[in-house]
Amino acid sequence: MPIDIATNLSTIQQRIDRACQRSGRDPHQVALIAVSKKKPADLITQAAAAGQPLFGESYVQEFIDKQQQISTPIRWHFIGALQSNKVKYLRGTTELIHSVDRYSLAKEINKQWASIDQTANILIQVNVGAEQSKAGATAENVEELVRRIATLPNVKIQGLMALPPYDDDLEQVRPWFRQLRQLAQQIDDLHIPQVSMNTLSMGMSHDFEIAIEEGATLIRVGTAIFGERE
Ligand SMILES: *Cc1c(COP(=O)(O)O)cnc(C)c1O
């Protein structure tokens, strides 16, 4: 059966609305990122036609290739692991880079965006579960990293992102989301110049409702919109 992207999107929006209702939040404070990695450009066009304005990609080459095939104006976030030598290909194409976890990467982003006289919006990725297999600053060194990156003139930190340990039991995931929100609050309380902690990118297909209850402002949903990936 072909997937019905418009129906999937409206089902997810209803679930977002209910999660907001449960937690006393305004649904306008939660933006859905349609994660389209490994999905063809025509599905992205379909989702855009169904009213979805914002998409997330994880692989630089794939992103650039698909972007060229899509004429609909849409907004892109980059959410995947990023090597410094690929940053130049993203220059000026993305509204937000979610996955900055080291100074050297931020420095390269700063250089590339400076060359077009723009400022890149970024999030600091935090490895909340301190998992070996995952990227991200540790909760312990995130403050120092934020302070260093904040000195770069063409990069603006907007908040934090995390990909917590997977668990079938969503109540086991909740504390990780809460920890990210608390970390953002702690950093916000430091009033570091040029640093905003208004954006919390957390929650995926299986756990986005819990993430919303814990304060997510951006949720990154792929499978629940586009179906399983190859
Ligand atoms: C792939 C991916 C997602 C989407 O995951 P789904 O389980 O398909 O919703 C979200 N965030 C990141 C960083 C990803 O790489």
mmCIF file of N, CA, C and O and ligand atoms in Angstrom, residues 33-37 56-59 78-81 98-99 125 161-163 166 201-208 219-229, ligand 1:
data_model
loop_
_atom_site.group_PDB
_atom_site.id
_atom_site.type_symbol
_atom_site.label_atom_id
_atom_site.label_comp_id
_atom_site.label_asym_id
_atom_site.label_seq_id
_atom_site.Cartn_x
_atom_site.Cartn_y
_atom_site.Cartn_z
ATOM 1 N N ILE A 33 9.720 18.833 12.359
ATOM 2 C CA ILE A 33 10.686 18.696 11.262
ATOM 3 C C ILE A 33 10.432 17.339 10.612
ATOM 4 O O ILE A 33 10.505 16.302 11.278
ATOM 5 N N ALA A 34 10.120 17.345 9.331
ATOM 6 C CA ALA A 34 9.929 16.095 8.596
ATOM 7 C C ALA A 34 11.312 15.591 8.175
ATOM 8 O O ALA A 34 11.966 16.200 7.337
ATOM 9 N N VAL A 35 11.748 14.495 8.785
ATOM 10 C CA VAL A 35 13.088 13.972 8.504
ATOM 11 C C VAL A 35 13.022 13.090 7.262
ATOM 12 O O VAL A 35 12.442 12.007 7.277
ATOM 13 N N SER A 36 13.612 13.600 6.181
ATOM 14 C CA SER A 36 13.440 12.975 4.864
ATOM 15 C C SER A 36 14.684 12.247 4.382
ATOM 16 O O SER A 36 14.774 11.879 3.219
ATOM 17 N N LYS A 37 15.631 12.002 5.262
ATOM 18 C CA LYS A 37 16.852 11.280 4.855
ATOM 19 C C LYS A 37 16.488 9.924 4.261
ATOM 20 O O LYS A 37 15.571 9.265 4.744
ATOM 21 N N GLY A 56 14.219 17.935 7.502
ATOM 22 C CA GLY A 56 15.539 17.688 8.068
ATOM 23 C C GLY A 56 16.269 16.612 7.283
ATOM 24 O O GLY A 56 15.673 15.592 6.905
ATOM 25 N N GLU A 57 17.551 16.854 7.031
ATOM 26 C CA GLU A 57 18.381 15.872 6.322
ATOM 27 C C GLU A 57 19.634 15.581 7.138
ATOM 28 O O GLU A 57 20.080 16.416 7.937
ATOM 29 N N SER A 58 20.213 14.397 6.887
ATOM 30 C CA SER A 58 21.347 13.928 7.698
ATOM 31 C C SER A 58 22.638 13.722 6.929
ATOM 32 O O SER A 58 23.687 13.562 7.547
ATOM 33 N N TYR A 59 22.565 13.628 5.604
ATOM 34 C CA TYR A 59 23.758 13.334 4.813
ATOM 35 C C TYR A 59 23.966 14.440 3.788
ATOM 36 O O TYR A 59 23.064 14.717 2.983
ATOM 37 N N PHE A 78 19.741 20.856 9.031
ATOM 38 C CA PHE A 78 20.676 19.735 8.939
ATOM 39 C C PHE A 78 20.796 19.107 10.318
ATOM 40 O O PHE A 78 21.121 19.785 11.297
ATOM 41 N N ILE A 79 20.543 17.785 10.398
ATOM 42 C CA ILE A 79 20.462 17.142 11.717
ATOM 43 C C ILE A 79 21.496 16.039 11.921
ATOM 44 O O ILE A 79 21.545 15.437 12.991
ATOM 45 N N GLY A 80 22.290 15.742 10.892
ATOM 46 C CA GLY A 80 23.179 14.578 10.975
ATOM 47 C C GLY A 80 24.599 14.913 11.386
ATOM 48 O O GLY A 80 24.979 16.079 11.509
ATOM 49 N N ALA A 81 25.378 13.864 11.588
ATOM 50 C CA ALA A 81 26.800 14.035 11.895
ATOM 51 C C ALA A 81 27.457 14.805 10.755
ATOM 52 O O ALA A 81 27.162 14.566 9.591
ATOM 53 N N HIS A 98 21.709 21.233 13.624
ATOM 54 C CA HIS A 98 21.399 20.713 14.969
ATOM 55 C C HIS A 98 22.563 20.021 15.652
ATOM 56 O O HIS A 98 22.456 19.693 16.831
ATOM 57 N N SER A 99 23.595 19.700 14.891
ATOM 58 C CA SER A 99 24.539 18.663 15.320
ATOM 59 C C SER A 99 25.951 19.175 15.570
ATOM 60 O O SER A 99 26.914 18.485 15.259
ATOM 61 N N GLN A 125 24.785 19.740 20.107
ATOM 62 C CA GLN A 125 24.299 18.381 20.348
ATOM 63 C C GLN A 125 24.929 17.841 21.621
ATOM 64 O O GLN A 125 26.146 17.862 21.799
ATOM 65 N N MET A 161 20.362 20.132 21.341
ATOM 66 C CA MET A 161 19.735 18.981 20.678
ATOM 67 C C MET A 161 20.242 17.696 21.328
ATOM 68 O O MET A 161 21.389 17.641 21.768
ATOM 69 N N ALA A 162 19.373 16.693 21.397
ATOM 70 C CA ALA A 162 19.831 15.392 21.889
ATOM 71 C C ALA A 162 19.081 14.254 21.211
ATOM 72 O O ALA A 162 17.975 14.417 20.702
ATOM 73 N N LEU A 163 19.769 13.126 21.198
ATOM 74 C CA LEU A 163 19.267 11.861 20.663
ATOM 75 C C LEU A 163 19.467 10.857 21.800
ATOM 76 O O LEU A 163 20.489 10.195 21.851
ATOM 77 N N TYR A 166 17.851 4.756 23.188
ATOM 78 C CA TYR A 166 16.577 4.173 22.799
ATOM 79 C C TYR A 166 16.040 3.287 23.912
ATOM 80 O O TYR A 166 16.787 2.561 24.554
ATOM 81 N N SER A 201 15.748 20.719 20.596
ATOM 82 C CA SER A 201 15.451 19.754 19.543
ATOM 83 C C SER A 201 15.537 18.357 20.130
ATOM 84 O O SER A 201 16.629 17.852 20.401
ATOM 85 N N MET A 202 14.391 17.746 20.374
ATOM 86 C CA MET A 202 14.382 16.394 20.951
ATOM 87 C C MET A 202 13.053 15.715 20.664
ATOM 88 O O MET A 202 12.010 16.357 20.603
ATOM 89 N N GLY A 203 13.137 14.384 20.472
ATOM 90 C CA GLY A 203 11.947 13.604 20.174
ATOM 91 C C GLY A 203 11.923 13.165 18.726
ATOM 92 O O GLY A 203 12.174 13.961 17.821
ATOM 93 N N MET A 204 11.663 11.858 18.503
ATOM 94 C CA MET A 204 11.603 11.266 17.171
ATOM 95 C C MET A 204 10.273 10.508 17.059
ATOM 96 O O MET A 204 9.397 10.665 17.908
ATOM 97 N N SER A 205 10.138 9.692 15.997
ATOM 98 C CA SER A 205 8.844 9.036 15.758
ATOM 99 C C SER A 205 8.283 8.327 16.986
ATOM 100 O O SER A 205 7.100 8.408 17.273
ATOM 101 N N HIS A 206 9.136 7.595 17.703
ATOM 102 C CA HIS A 206 8.587 6.748 18.766
ATOM 103 C C HIS A 206 8.424 7.475 20.100
ATOM 104 O O HIS A 206 7.758 6.966 20.985
ATOM 105 N N ASP A 207 9.043 8.666 20.232
ATOM 106 C CA ASP A 207 9.007 9.278 21.560
ATOM 107 C C ASP A 207 8.708 10.786 21.553
ATOM 108 O O ASP A 207 8.932 11.462 22.553
ATOM 109 N N PHE A 208 8.177 11.302 20.437
ATOM 110 C CA PHE A 208 8.058 12.767 20.356
ATOM 111 C C PHE A 208 7.036 13.341 21.346
ATOM 112 O O PHE A 208 7.162 14.482 21.780
ATOM 113 N N ILE A 219 10.643 18.878 17.044
ATOM 114 C CA ILE A 219 10.689 17.421 17.057
ATOM 115 C C ILE A 219 11.085 16.950 15.665
ATOM 116 O O ILE A 219 10.726 17.564 14.658
ATOM 117 N N ARG A 220 11.863 15.877 15.607
ATOM 118 C CA ARG A 220 12.423 15.388 14.342
ATOM 119 C C ARG A 220 11.794 14.034 14.026
ATOM 120 O O ARG A 220 12.153 13.028 14.615
ATOM 121 N N VAL A 221 10.859 14.033 13.098
ATOM 122 C CA VAL A 221 10.073 12.826 12.852
ATOM 123 C C VAL A 221 10.239 12.359 11.407
ATOM 124 O O VAL A 221 9.950 13.108 10.469
ATOM 125 N N GLY A 222 10.721 11.138 11.241
ATOM 126 C CA GLY A 222 10.908 10.577 9.908
ATOM 127 C C GLY A 222 9.936 9.450 9.609
ATOM 128 O O GLY A 222 8.977 9.600 8.846
ATOM 129 N N THR A 223 10.183 8.298 10.235
ATOM 130 C CA THR A 223 9.420 7.080 9.964
ATOM 131 C C THR A 223 7.904 7.281 10.049
ATOM 132 O O THR A 223 7.170 6.757 9.204
ATOM 133 N N ALA A 224 7.435 8.004 11.029
ATOM 134 C CA ALA A 224 5.981 8.161 11.210
ATOM 135 C C ALA A 224 5.343 8.977 10.077
ATOM 136 O O ALA A 224 4.127 8.946 9.896
ATOM 137 N N ILE A 225 6.177 9.691 9.300
ATOM 138 C CA ILE A 225 5.656 10.442 8.149
ATOM 139 C C ILE A 225 5.863 9.672 6.855
ATOM 140 O O ILE A 225 4.945 9.495 6.056
ATOM 141 N N PHE A 226 7.112 9.214 6.639
ATOM 142 C CA PHE A 226 7.498 8.657 5.337
ATOM 143 C C PHE A 226 7.563 7.136 5.307
ATOM 144 O O PHE A 226 7.866 6.547 4.284
ATOM 145 N N GLY A 227 7.333 6.480 6.439
ATOM 146 C CA GLY A 227 7.465 5.029 6.507
ATOM 147 C C GLY A 227 8.899 4.620 6.827
ATOM 148 O O GLY A 227 9.792 5.467 6.926
ATOM 149 N N GLU A 228 9.101 3.307 6.981
ATOM 150 C CA GLU A 228 10.421 2.778 7.327
ATOM 151 C C GLU A 228 11.437 3.132 6.253
ATOM 152 O O GLU A 228 11.109 3.191 5.070
ATOM 153 N N ARG A 229 12.683 3.352 6.703
ATOM 154 C CA ARG A 229 13.771 3.588 5.734
ATOM 155 C C ARG A 229 14.418 2.272 5.353
ATOM 156 O O ARG A 229 14.415 1.327 6.110
HETATM 157 C C1 LIG B 1 16.786 9.738 11.412
HETATM 158 C C2 LIG B 1 16.748 10.732 12.493
HETATM 159 C C3 LIG B 1 15.532 11.129 13.069
HETATM 160 C C4 LIG B 1 14.177 10.556 12.678
HETATM 161 O O1 LIG B 1 14.011 9.295 13.236
HETATM 162 P P1 LIG B 1 12.604 8.506 13.095
HETATM 163 O O2 LIG B 1 12.712 7.446 14.140
HETATM 164 O O3 LIG B 1 12.545 7.958 11.724
HETATM 165 O O4 LIG B 1 11.524 9.461 13.370
HETATM 166 C C5 LIG B 1 15.584 12.105 14.051
HETATM 167 N N1 LIG B 1 16.749 12.661 14.448
HETATM 168 C C6 LIG B 1 17.926 12.303 13.913
HETATM 169 C C7 LIG B 1 19.166 12.959 14.401
HETATM 170 C C8 LIG B 1 17.963 11.329 12.928
HETATM 171 O O5 LIG B 1 19.157 10.979 12.409
#
